[in-house]
mmCIF file of C-alpha atoms in Angstrom:
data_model
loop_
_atom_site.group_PDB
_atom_site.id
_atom_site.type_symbol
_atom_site.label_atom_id
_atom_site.label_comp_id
_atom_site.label_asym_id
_atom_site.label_seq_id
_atom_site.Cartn_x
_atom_site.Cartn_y
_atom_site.Cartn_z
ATOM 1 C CA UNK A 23 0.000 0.000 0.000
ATOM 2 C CA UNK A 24 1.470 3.582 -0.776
ATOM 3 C CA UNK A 25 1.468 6.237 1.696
ATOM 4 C CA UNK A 26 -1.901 7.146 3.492
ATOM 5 C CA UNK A 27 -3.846 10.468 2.193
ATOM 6 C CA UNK A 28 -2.920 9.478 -1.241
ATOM 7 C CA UNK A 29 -5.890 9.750 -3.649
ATOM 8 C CA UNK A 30 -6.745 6.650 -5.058
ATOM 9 C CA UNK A 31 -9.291 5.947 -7.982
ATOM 10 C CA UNK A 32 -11.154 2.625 -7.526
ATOM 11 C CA UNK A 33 -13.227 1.007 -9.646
ATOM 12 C CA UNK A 34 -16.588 -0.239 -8.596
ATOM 13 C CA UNK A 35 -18.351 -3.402 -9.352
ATOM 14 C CA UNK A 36 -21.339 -3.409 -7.645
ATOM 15 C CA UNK A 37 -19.551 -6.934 -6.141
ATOM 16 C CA UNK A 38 -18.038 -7.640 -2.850
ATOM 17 C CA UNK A 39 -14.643 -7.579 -4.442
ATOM 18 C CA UNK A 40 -14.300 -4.037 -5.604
ATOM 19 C CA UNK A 41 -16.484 -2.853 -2.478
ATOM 20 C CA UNK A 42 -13.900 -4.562 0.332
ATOM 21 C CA UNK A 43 -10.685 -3.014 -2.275
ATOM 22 C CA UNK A 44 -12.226 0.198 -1.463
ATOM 23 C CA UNK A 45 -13.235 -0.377 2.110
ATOM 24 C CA UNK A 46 -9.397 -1.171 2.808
ATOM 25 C CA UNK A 47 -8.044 1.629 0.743
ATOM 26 C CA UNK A 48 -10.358 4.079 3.279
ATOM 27 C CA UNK A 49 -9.509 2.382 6.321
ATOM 28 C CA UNK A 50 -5.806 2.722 5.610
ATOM 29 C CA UNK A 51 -6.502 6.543 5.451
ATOM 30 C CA UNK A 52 -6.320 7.416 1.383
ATOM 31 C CA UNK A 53 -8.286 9.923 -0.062
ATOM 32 C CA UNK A 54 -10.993 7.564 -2.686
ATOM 33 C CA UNK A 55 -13.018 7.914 -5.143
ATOM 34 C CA UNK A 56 -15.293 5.488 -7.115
ATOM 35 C CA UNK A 57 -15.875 4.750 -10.639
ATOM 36 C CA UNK A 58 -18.633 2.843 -12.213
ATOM 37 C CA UNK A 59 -18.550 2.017 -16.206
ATOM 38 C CA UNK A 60 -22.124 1.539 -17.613
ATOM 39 C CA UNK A 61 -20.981 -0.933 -20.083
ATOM 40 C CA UNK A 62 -23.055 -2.509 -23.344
ATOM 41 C CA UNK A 63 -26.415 -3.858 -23.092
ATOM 42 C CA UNK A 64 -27.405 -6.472 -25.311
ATOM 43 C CA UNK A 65 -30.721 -4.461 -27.109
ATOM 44 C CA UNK A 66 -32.214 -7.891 -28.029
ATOM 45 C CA UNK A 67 -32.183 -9.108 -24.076
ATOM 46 C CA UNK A 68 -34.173 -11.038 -22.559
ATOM 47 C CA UNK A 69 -32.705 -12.200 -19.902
ATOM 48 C CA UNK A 70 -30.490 -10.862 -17.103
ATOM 49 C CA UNK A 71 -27.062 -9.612 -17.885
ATOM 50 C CA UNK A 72 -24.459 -9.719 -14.858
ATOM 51 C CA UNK A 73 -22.277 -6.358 -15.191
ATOM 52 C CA UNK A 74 -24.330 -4.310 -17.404
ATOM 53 C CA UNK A 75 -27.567 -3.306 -15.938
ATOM 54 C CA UNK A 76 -29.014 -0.740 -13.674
ATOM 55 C CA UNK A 77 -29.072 -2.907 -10.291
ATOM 56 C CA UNK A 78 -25.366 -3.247 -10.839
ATOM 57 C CA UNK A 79 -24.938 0.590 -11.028
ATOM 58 C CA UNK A 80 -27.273 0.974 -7.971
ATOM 59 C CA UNK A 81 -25.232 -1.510 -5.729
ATOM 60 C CA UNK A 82 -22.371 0.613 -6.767
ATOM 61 C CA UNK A 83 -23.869 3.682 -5.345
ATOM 62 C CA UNK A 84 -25.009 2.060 -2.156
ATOM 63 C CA UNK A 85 -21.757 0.784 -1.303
ATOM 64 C CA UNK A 86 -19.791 4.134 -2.306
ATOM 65 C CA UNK A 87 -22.634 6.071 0.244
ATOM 66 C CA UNK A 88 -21.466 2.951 2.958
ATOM 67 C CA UNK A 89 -18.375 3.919 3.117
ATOM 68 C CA UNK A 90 -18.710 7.343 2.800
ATOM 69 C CA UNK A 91 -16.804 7.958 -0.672
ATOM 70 C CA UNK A 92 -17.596 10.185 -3.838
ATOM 71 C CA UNK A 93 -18.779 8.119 -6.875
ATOM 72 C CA UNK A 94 -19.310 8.511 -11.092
ATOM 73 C CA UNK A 95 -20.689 6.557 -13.214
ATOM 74 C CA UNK A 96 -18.685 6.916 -16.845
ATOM 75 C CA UNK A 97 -20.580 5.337 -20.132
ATOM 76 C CA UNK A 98 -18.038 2.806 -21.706
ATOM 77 C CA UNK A 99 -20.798 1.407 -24.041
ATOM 78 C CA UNK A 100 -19.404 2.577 -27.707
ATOM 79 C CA UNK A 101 -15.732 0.954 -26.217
ATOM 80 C CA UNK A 102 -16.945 -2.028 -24.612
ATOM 81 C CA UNK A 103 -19.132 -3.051 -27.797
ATOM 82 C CA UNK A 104 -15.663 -2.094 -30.114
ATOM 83 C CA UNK A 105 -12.805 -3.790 -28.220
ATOM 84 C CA UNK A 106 -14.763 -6.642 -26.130
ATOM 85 C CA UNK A 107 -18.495 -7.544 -28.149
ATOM 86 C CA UNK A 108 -17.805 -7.722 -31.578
ATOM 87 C CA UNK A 109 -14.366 -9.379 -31.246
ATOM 88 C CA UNK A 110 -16.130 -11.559 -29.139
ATOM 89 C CA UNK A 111 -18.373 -12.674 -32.249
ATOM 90 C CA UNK A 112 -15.633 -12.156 -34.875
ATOM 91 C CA UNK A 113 -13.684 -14.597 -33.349
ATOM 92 C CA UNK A 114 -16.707 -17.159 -33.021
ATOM 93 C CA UNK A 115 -17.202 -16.957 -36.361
ATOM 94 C CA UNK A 116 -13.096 -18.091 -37.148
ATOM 95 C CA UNK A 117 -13.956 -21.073 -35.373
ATOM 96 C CA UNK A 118 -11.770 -19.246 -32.237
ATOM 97 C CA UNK A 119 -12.975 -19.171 -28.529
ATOM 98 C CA UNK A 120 -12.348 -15.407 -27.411
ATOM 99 C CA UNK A 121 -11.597 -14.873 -23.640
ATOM 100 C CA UNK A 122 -13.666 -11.051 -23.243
ATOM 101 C CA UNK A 123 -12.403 -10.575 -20.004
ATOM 102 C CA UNK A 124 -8.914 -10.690 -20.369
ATOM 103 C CA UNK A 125 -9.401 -8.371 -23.848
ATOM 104 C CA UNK A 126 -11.768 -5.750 -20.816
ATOM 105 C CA UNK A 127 -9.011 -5.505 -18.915
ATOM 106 C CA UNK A 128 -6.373 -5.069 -21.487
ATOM 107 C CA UNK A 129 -8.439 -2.561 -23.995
ATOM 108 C CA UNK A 130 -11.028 -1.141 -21.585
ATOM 109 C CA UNK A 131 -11.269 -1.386 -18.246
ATOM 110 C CA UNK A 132 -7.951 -0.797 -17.124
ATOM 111 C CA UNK A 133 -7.199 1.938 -19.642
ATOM 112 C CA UNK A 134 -10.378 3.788 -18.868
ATOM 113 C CA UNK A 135 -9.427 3.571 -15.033
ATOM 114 C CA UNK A 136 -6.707 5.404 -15.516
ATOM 115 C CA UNK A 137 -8.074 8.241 -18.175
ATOM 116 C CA UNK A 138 -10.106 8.527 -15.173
ATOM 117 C CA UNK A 139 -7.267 8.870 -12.883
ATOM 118 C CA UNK A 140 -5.770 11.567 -15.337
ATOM 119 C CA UNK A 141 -8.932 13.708 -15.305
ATOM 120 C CA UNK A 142 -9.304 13.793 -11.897
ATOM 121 C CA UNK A 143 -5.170 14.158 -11.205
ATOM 122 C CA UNK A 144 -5.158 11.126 -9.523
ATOM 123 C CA UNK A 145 -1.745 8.678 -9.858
ATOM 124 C CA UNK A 146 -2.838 5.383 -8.518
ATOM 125 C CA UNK A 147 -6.105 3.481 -9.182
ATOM 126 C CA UNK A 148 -7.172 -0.110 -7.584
ATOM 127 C CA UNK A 149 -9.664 -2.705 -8.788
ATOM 128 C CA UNK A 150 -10.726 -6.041 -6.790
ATOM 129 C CA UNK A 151 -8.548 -8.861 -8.929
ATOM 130 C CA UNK A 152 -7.004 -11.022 -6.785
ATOM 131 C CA UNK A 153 -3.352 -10.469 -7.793
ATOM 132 C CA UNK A 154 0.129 -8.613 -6.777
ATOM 133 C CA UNK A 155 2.506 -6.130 -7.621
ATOM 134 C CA UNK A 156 5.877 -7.089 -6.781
ATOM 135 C CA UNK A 157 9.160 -5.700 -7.549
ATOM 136 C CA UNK A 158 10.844 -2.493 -8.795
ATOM 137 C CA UNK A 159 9.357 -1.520 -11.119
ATOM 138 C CA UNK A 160 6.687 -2.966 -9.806
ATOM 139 C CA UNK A 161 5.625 -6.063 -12.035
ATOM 140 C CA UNK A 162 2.527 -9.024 -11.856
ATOM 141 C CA UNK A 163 2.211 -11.393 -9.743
ATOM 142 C CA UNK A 164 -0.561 -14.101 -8.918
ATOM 143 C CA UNK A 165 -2.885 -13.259 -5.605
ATOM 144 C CA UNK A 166 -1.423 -14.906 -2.869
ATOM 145 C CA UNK A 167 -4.903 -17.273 -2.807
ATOM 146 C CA UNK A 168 -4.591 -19.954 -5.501
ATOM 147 C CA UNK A 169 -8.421 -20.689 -5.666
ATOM 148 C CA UNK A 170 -9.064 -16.955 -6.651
ATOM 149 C CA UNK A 171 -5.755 -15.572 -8.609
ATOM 150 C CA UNK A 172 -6.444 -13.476 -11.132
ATOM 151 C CA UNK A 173 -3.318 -12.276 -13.141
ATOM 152 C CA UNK A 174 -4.260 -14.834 -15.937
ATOM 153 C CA UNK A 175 -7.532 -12.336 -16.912
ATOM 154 C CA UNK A 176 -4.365 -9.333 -16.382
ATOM 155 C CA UNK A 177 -1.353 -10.495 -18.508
ATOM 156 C CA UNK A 178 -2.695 -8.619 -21.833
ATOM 157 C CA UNK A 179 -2.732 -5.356 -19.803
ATOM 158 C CA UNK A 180 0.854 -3.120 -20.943
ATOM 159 C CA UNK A 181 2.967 -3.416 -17.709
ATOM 160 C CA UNK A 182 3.133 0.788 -17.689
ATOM 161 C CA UNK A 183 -0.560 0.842 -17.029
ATOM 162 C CA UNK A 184 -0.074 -1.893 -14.350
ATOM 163 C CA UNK A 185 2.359 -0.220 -12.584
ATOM 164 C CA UNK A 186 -0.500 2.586 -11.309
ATOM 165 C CA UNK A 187 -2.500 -0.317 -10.254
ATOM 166 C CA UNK A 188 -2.968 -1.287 -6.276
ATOM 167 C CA UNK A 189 -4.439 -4.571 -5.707
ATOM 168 C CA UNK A 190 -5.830 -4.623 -2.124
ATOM 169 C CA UNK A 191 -6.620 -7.963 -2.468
ATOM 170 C CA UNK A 192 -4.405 -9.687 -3.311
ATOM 171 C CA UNK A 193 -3.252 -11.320 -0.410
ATOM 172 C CA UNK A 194 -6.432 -12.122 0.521
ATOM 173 C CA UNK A 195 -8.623 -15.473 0.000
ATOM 174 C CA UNK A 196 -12.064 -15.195 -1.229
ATOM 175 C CA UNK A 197 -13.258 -16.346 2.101
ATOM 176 C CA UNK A 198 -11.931 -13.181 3.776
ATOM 177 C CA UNK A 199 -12.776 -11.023 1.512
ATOM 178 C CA UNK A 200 -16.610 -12.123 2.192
ATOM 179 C CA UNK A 201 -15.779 -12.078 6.346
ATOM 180 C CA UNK A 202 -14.742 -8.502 6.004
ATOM 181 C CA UNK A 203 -17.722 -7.178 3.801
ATOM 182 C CA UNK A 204 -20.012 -9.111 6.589
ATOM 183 C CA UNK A 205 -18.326 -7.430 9.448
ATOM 184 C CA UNK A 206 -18.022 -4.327 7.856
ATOM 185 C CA UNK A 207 -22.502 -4.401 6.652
ATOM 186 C CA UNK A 208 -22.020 -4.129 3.577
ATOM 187 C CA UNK A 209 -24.991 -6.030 1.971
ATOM 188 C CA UNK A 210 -22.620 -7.343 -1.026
ATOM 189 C CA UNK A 211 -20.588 -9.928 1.545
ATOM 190 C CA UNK A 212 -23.235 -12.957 0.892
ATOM 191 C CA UNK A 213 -23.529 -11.868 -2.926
ATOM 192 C CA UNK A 214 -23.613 -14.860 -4.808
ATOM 193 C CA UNK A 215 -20.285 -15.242 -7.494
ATOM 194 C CA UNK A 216 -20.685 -16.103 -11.105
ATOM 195 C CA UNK A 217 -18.442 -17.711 -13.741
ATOM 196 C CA UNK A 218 -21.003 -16.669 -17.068
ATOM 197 C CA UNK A 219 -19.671 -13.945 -19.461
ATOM 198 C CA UNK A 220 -21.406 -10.808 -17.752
ATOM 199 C CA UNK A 221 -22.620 -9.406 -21.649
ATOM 200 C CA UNK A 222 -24.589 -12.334 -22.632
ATOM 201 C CA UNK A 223 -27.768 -12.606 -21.337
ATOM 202 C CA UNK A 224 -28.325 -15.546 -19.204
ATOM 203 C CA UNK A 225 -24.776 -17.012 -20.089
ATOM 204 C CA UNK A 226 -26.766 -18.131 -23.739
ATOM 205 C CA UNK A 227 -24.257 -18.338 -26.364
ATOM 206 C CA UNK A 228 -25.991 -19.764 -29.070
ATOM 207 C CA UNK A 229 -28.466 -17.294 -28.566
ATOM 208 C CA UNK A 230 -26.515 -14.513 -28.788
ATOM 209 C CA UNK A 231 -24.066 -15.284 -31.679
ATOM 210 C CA UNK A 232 -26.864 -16.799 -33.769
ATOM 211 C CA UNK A 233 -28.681 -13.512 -33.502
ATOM 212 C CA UNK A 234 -25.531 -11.683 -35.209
ATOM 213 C CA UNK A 235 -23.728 -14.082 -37.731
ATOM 214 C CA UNK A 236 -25.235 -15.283 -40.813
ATOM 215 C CA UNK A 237 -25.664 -19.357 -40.781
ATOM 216 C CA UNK A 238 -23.183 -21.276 -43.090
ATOM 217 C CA UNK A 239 -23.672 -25.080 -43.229
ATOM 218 C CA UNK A 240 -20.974 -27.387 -43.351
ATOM 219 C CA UNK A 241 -19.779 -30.994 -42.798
ATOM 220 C CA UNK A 242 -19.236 -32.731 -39.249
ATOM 221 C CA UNK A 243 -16.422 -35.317 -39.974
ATOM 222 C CA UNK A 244 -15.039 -37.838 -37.414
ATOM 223 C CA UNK A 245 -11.366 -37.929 -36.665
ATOM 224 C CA UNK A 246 -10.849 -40.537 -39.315
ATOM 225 C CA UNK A 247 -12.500 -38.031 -41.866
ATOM 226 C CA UNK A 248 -15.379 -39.797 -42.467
ATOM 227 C CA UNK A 249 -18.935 -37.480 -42.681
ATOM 228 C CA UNK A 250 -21.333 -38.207 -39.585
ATOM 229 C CA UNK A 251 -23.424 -34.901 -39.879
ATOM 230 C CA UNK A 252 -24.169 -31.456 -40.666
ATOM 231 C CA UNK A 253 -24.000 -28.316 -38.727
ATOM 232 C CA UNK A 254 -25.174 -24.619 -39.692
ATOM 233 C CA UNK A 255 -22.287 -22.944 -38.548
ATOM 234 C CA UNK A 256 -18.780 -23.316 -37.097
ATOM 235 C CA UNK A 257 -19.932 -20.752 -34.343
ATOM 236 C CA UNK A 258 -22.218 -22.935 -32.463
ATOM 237 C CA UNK A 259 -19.048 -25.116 -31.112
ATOM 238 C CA UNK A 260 -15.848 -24.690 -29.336
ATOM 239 C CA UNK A 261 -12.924 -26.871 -28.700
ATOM 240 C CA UNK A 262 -13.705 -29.612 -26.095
ATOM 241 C CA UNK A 263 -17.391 -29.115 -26.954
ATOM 242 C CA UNK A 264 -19.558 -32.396 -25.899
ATOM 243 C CA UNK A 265 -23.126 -31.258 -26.075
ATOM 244 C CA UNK A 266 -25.120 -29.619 -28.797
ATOM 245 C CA UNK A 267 -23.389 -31.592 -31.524
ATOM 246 C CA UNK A 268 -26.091 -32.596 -33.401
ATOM 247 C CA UNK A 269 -24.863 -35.949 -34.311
ATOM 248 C CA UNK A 270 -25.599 -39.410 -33.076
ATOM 249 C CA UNK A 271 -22.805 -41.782 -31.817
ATOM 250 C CA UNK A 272 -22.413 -44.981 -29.230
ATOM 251 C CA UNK A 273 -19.449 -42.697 -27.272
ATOM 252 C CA UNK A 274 -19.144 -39.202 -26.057
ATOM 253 C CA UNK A 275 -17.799 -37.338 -28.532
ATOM 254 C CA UNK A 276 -15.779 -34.061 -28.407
ATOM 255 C CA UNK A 277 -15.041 -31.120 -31.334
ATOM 256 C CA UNK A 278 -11.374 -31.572 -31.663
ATOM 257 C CA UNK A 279 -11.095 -28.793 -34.626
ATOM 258 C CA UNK A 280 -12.824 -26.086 -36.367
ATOM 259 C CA UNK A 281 -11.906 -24.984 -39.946
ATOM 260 C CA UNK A 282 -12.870 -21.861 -41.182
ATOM 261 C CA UNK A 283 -11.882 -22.165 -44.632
ATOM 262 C CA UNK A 284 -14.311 -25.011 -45.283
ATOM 263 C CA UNK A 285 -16.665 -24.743 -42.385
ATOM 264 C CA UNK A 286 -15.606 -28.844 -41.416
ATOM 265 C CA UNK A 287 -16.058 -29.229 -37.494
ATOM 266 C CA UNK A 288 -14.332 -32.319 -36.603
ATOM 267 C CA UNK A 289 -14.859 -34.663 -33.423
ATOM 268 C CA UNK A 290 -14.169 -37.580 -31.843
ATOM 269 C CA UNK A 291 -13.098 -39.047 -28.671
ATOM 270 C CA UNK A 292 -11.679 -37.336 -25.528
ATOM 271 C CA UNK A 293 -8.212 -39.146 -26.087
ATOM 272 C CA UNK A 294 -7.645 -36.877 -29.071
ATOM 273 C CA UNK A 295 -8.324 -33.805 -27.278
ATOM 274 C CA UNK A 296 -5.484 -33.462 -25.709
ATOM 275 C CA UNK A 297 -2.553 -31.468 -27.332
ATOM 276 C CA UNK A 298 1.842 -30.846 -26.767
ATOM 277 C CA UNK A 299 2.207 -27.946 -29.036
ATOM 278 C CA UNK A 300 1.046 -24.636 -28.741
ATOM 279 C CA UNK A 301 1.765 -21.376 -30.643
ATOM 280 C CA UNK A 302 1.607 -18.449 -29.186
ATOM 281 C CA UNK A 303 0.971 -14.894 -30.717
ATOM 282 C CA UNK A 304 -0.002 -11.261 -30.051
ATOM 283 C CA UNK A 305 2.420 -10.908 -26.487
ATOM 284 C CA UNK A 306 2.557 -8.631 -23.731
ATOM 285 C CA UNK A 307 5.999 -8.976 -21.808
ATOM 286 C CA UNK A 308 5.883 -8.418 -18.550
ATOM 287 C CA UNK A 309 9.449 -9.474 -17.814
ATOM 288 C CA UNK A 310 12.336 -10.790 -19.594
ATOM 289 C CA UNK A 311 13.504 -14.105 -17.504
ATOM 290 C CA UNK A 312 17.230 -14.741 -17.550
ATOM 291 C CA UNK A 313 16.491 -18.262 -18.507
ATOM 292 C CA UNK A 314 13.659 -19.645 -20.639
ATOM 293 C CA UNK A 315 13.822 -22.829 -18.105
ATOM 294 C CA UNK A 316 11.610 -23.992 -14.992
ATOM 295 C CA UNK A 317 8.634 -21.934 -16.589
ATOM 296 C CA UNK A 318 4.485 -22.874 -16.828
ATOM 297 C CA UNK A 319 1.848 -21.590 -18.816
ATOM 298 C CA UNK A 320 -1.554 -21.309 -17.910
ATOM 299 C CA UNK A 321 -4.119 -21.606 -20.606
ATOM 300 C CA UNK A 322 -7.698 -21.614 -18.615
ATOM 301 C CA UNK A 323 -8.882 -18.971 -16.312
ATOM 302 C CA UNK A 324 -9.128 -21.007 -13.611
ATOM 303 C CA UNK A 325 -6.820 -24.050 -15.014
ATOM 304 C CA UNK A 326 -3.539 -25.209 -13.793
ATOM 305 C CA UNK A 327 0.077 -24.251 -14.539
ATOM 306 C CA UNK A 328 1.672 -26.805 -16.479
ATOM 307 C CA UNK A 329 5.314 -26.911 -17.122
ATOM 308 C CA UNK A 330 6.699 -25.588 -20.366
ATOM 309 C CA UNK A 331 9.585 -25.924 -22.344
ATOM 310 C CA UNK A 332 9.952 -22.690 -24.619
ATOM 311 C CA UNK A 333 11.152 -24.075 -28.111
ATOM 312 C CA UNK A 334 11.402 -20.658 -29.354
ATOM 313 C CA UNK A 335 10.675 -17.225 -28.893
ATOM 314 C CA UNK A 336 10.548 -14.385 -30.455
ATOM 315 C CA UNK A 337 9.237 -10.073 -29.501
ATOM 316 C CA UNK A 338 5.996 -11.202 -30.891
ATOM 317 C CA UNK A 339 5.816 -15.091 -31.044
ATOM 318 C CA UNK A 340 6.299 -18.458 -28.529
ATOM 319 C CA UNK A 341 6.904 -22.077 -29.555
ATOM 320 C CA UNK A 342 5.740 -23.403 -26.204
ATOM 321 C CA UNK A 343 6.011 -27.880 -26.013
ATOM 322 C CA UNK A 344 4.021 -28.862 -22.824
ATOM 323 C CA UNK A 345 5.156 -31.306 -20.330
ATOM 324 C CA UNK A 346 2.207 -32.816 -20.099
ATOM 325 C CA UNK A 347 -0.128 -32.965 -22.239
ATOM 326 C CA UNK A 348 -3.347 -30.403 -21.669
ATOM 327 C CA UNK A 349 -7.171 -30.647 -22.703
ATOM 328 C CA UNK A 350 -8.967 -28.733 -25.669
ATOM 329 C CA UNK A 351 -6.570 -25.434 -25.632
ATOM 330 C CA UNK A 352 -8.488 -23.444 -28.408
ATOM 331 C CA UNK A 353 -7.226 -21.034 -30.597
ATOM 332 C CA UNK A 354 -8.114 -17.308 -29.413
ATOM 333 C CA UNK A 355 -8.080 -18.652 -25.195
ATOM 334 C CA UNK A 356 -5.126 -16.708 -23.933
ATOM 335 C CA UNK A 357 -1.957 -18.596 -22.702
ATOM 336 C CA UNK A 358 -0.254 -16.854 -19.736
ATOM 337 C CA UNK A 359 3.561 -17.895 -19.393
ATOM 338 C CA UNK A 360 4.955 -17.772 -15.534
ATOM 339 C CA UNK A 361 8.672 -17.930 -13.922
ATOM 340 C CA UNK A 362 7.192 -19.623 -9.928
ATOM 341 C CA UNK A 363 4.492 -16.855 -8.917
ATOM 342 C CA UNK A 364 5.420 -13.888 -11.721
ATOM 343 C CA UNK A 365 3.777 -13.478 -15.009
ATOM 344 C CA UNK A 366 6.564 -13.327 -17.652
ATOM 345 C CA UNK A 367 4.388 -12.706 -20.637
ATOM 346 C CA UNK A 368 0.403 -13.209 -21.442
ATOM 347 C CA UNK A 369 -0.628 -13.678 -25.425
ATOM 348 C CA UNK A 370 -3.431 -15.347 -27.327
ATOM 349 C CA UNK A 371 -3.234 -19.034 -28.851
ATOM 350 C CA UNK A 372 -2.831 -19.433 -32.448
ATOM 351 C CA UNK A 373 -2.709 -23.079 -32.989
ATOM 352 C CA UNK A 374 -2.688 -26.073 -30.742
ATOM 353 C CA UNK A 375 -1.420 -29.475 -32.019
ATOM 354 C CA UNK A 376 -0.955 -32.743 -30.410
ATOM 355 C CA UNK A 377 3.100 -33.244 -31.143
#
């Protein structure tokens, strides 16, 4: 924590996360303000979105009146639909699986924090991930609670804009985070958490994407190559996929690969889901390790760190072969490479193979 009285810009939630970040930031005496963005609504809902709606902004108010702090409310609509929604579909519709959250942080959240801070002549802002700051400069680290770490969803963030971030959770477990919004009253401590992708209505993706790309049929093939059914679009699946298929079989089956160039969705069993190879693209480095040894990548939100050798790098490229192999790591999840607790660099995945 920096010295007390400094002014500190913190964004809101509406969740018990962002509420206890700024409870702590007052009770260690800083001057704080809080910032709510009104993000995009889906105009077609019918159903409840998470982040986006007016209860969230309301819960936001209440808890900035609770603890006795000033609070806006900025519109991030136009920037959330540009850099988060319809990159979110675009990639669907390449046969990728887009992680929004970690492109919010990177191209919206974070940077609007702190165009925030600059308005206001504020230096240091502070959001409720669960991760650290460690180091001079000051670089990312994972949250001190394995169960809740959240510096996978931060690696695509530029380590300059990081550097004005305070984390005031983030050696904290989710546990008492919840005990300190209790004893505190604030009404958020019991607030029930969610995994669904806050835009989309009722966490339905089929819904949502159908009602923005245009159908194209194509061919479900087996992993043999052999036709076993017909789809109406290569956006209605994702790698690792079991339900919804469409097709009939005697075992599970899984989609193992989409092609965009001929709109073939291939599956088969969960043996051939797992993969070695992975190629990395579009990096943020956080940190340049001395050696490219004893690293792990993380390629799920809430997945485990798996042992890496780095085959070869380059300022805008990894050749990563896994130790072990991992489970359907699709092309557009991001893959978050890690030296013990510190992130070393955070990019997107290109391709996945299984050698």
């Amino acid at each position: 924590m920096p010295e007390s009285k400094t002014s500190v810009l913190v964004g809101l939630s509406g969740g018990v996360d962002s509420a206890v970040a700024a409870m702590l930031l007052v009770r260690a005496g800083h001057r704080v303000c809080g910032v709510t963005f009104s993000l995009w609504t889906d105009p077609d809902c019918r159903g409840q979105n998470l982040c986006c709606s007016s209860d969230t902004l309301l819960a936001a108010e209440r808890i900035a009146e609770d603890l006795g702090i000033t609070h806006e409310v900025v519109d991030l609509s136009a920037d959330f639909y540009a850099d988060v929604v319809r990159p979110f579909v675009e990639g669907y519709a390449r046969g990728c699986t887009p992680n929004p959250c970690v492109a919010c942080n990177a191209y919206v959240r974070v940077p609007a924090l702190l165009r925030k801070a600059d308005e206001m002549g504020y230096r240091l802002v502070a959001t409720g991930h669960y991760a650290r700051m460690q180091g001079t400069p000051p670089r990312l680290h994972r949250g001190r609670s394995q169960a809740k770490d959240q510096s996978y969803v931060l690696a695509g963030v530029q380590p300059a804009l990081l550097e004005r971030l305070l984390f005031p959770l983030g050696d904290l477990t989710k546990a008492q985070v919840r005990s300190l919004a209790l004893q505190a009253g604030l009404d958020v401590g019991a607030q029930a958490e969610s995994q669904e992708i806050c835009f989309i209505p009722d966490n339905d993706h089929r819904r949502f994407l159908a009602t923005r790309l245009t159908p194209k049929p194509g061919l479900i093939l087996d992993h043999y190559g052999r036709e076993i059914g017909k789809h109406d679009g290569i956006h209605r699946f994702t790698i690792g996929q079991r339900r919804g298929l469409g097709v009939a079989a005697t075992e599970p089956l899984y989609v193992l690969e989409i092609r965009q160039g001929d709109g073939v969705v291939i599956v088969g069993a969960a043996e051939f889901l797992a993969v070695r190879r992975l190629t990395v693209r579009e990096l943020v480095w956080h940190r340049r390790p001395v050696s490219m040894s004893g690293l792990t990548v993380q390629i799920r939100s809430m997945g485990r760190a798996v042992p890496v050798h780095v085959i070869h790098y380059e300022e805008e490229v990894l050749e990563l072969d896994l130790e072990c192999r991992e489970r359907a790591a699709a092309p557009g999840q991001a893959a978050v490479l890690y030296s013990g607790d510190a992130v070393v660099c955070g990019g997107i995945i290109a391709t996945s193979k299984p050698e």
